[in-house]
Amino acid sequence: MFEIMVFFFFLFLISFLFREASVLLTKVNFLYSELLKLHSINRGQMTFSFS
């Protein structure tokens, strides 16, 4: 009985961690795309000022 409880606890822990990790990954992905957008805008302004 105890082993089953431990197994379910680990299962819950792993699923919780995976859910948190996926949320974190989407946040990081969003931030990265925003940074890329900002970078491309800055690069566009720089090339515009050079021309």
PDB file of C-alpha atoms in Angstrom:
ATOM      1  CA  MET A   1       0.000   0.000   0.000  1.00  0.00           C
ATOM      2  CA  PHE A   2       2.782   2.393   0.900  1.00  0.00           C
ATOM      3  CA  GLU A   3       4.565   1.797  -2.410  1.00  0.00           C
ATOM      4  CA  ILE A   4       1.396   2.686  -4.308  1.00  0.00           C
ATOM      5  CA  MET A   5       1.102   5.958  -2.397  1.00  0.00           C
ATOM      6  CA  VAL A   6       4.733   6.807  -3.138  1.00  0.00           C
ATOM      7  CA  PHE A   7       4.205   5.926  -6.809  1.00  0.00           C
ATOM      8  CA  PHE A   8       1.160   8.183  -7.073  1.00  0.00           C
ATOM      9  CA  PHE A   9       2.995  10.945  -5.247  1.00  0.00           C
ATOM     10  CA  PHE A  10       5.868  10.781  -7.718  1.00  0.00           C
ATOM     11  CA  LEU A  11       3.423  10.648 -10.615  1.00  0.00           C
ATOM     12  CA  PHE A  12       1.699  13.772  -9.313  1.00  0.00           C
ATOM     13  CA  LEU A  13       5.033  15.509  -8.742  1.00  0.00           C
ATOM     14  CA  ILE A  14       6.275  14.699 -12.249  1.00  0.00           C
ATOM     15  CA  SER A  15       3.041  15.839 -13.914  1.00  0.00           C
ATOM     16  CA  PHE A  16       3.095  19.042 -11.853  1.00  0.00           C
ATOM     17  CA  LEU A  17       6.707  19.718 -12.819  1.00  0.00           C
ATOM     18  CA  PHE A  18       6.005  19.062 -16.490  1.00  0.00           C
ATOM     19  CA  ARG A  19       3.042  21.436 -16.413  1.00  0.00           C
ATOM     20  CA  GLU A  20       5.131  24.130 -14.727  1.00  0.00           C
ATOM     21  CA  ALA A  21       7.952  23.556 -17.208  1.00  0.00           C
ATOM     22  CA  SER A  22       5.607  23.883 -20.195  1.00  0.00           C
ATOM     23  CA  VAL A  23       4.181  27.135 -18.799  1.00  0.00           C
ATOM     24  CA  LEU A  24       7.707  28.393 -18.196  1.00  0.00           C
ATOM     25  CA  LEU A  25       8.742  27.393 -21.725  1.00  0.00           C
ATOM     26  CA  THR A  26       5.836  29.283 -23.290  1.00  0.00           C
ATOM     27  CA  LYS A  27       6.747  32.355 -21.224  1.00  0.00           C
ATOM     28  CA  VAL A  28      10.403  32.107 -22.254  1.00  0.00           C
ATOM     29  CA  ASN A  29       9.383  31.572 -25.886  1.00  0.00           C
ATOM     30  CA  PHE A  30       7.149  34.659 -25.750  1.00  0.00           C
ATOM     31  CA  LEU A  31       9.908  36.771 -24.170  1.00  0.00           C
ATOM     32  CA  TYR A  32      12.413  35.529 -26.746  1.00  0.00           C
ATOM     33  CA  SER A  33      10.121  36.424 -29.654  1.00  0.00           C
ATOM     34  CA  GLU A  34       9.523  39.871 -28.112  1.00  0.00           C
ATOM     35  CA  LEU A  35      13.280  40.368 -27.777  1.00  0.00           C
ATOM     36  CA  LEU A  36      13.786  39.318 -31.396  1.00  0.00           C
ATOM     37  CA  LYS A  37      11.096  41.780 -32.480  1.00  0.00           C
ATOM     38  CA  LEU A  38      12.766  44.580 -30.528  1.00  0.00           C
ATOM     39  CA  HIS A  39      16.146  43.616 -31.954  1.00  0.00           C
ATOM     40  CA  SER A  40      14.866  43.621 -35.541  1.00  0.00           C
ATOM     41  CA  ILE A  41      13.156  46.992 -34.952  1.00  0.00           C
ATOM     42  CA  ASN A  42      16.383  48.436 -33.561  1.00  0.00           C
ATOM     43  CA  ARG A  43      18.336  46.990 -36.464  1.00  0.00           C
ATOM     44  CA  GLY A  44      15.821  48.499 -38.893  1.00  0.00           C
ATOM     45  CA  GLN A  45      16.179  51.904 -37.233  1.00  0.00           C
ATOM     46  CA  MET A  46      19.961  51.612 -37.339  1.00  0.00           C
ATOM     47  CA  THR A  47      20.000  50.743 -41.040  1.00  0.00           C
ATOM     48  CA  PHE A  48      17.488  53.542 -41.640  1.00  0.00           C
ATOM     49  CA  SER A  49      19.720  56.059 -39.853  1.00  0.00           C
ATOM     50  CA  PHE A  50      22.751  54.843 -41.783  1.00  0.00           C
ATOM     51  CA  SER A  51      21.072  55.243 -45.158  1.00  0.00           C
TER      52      SER A  51
END
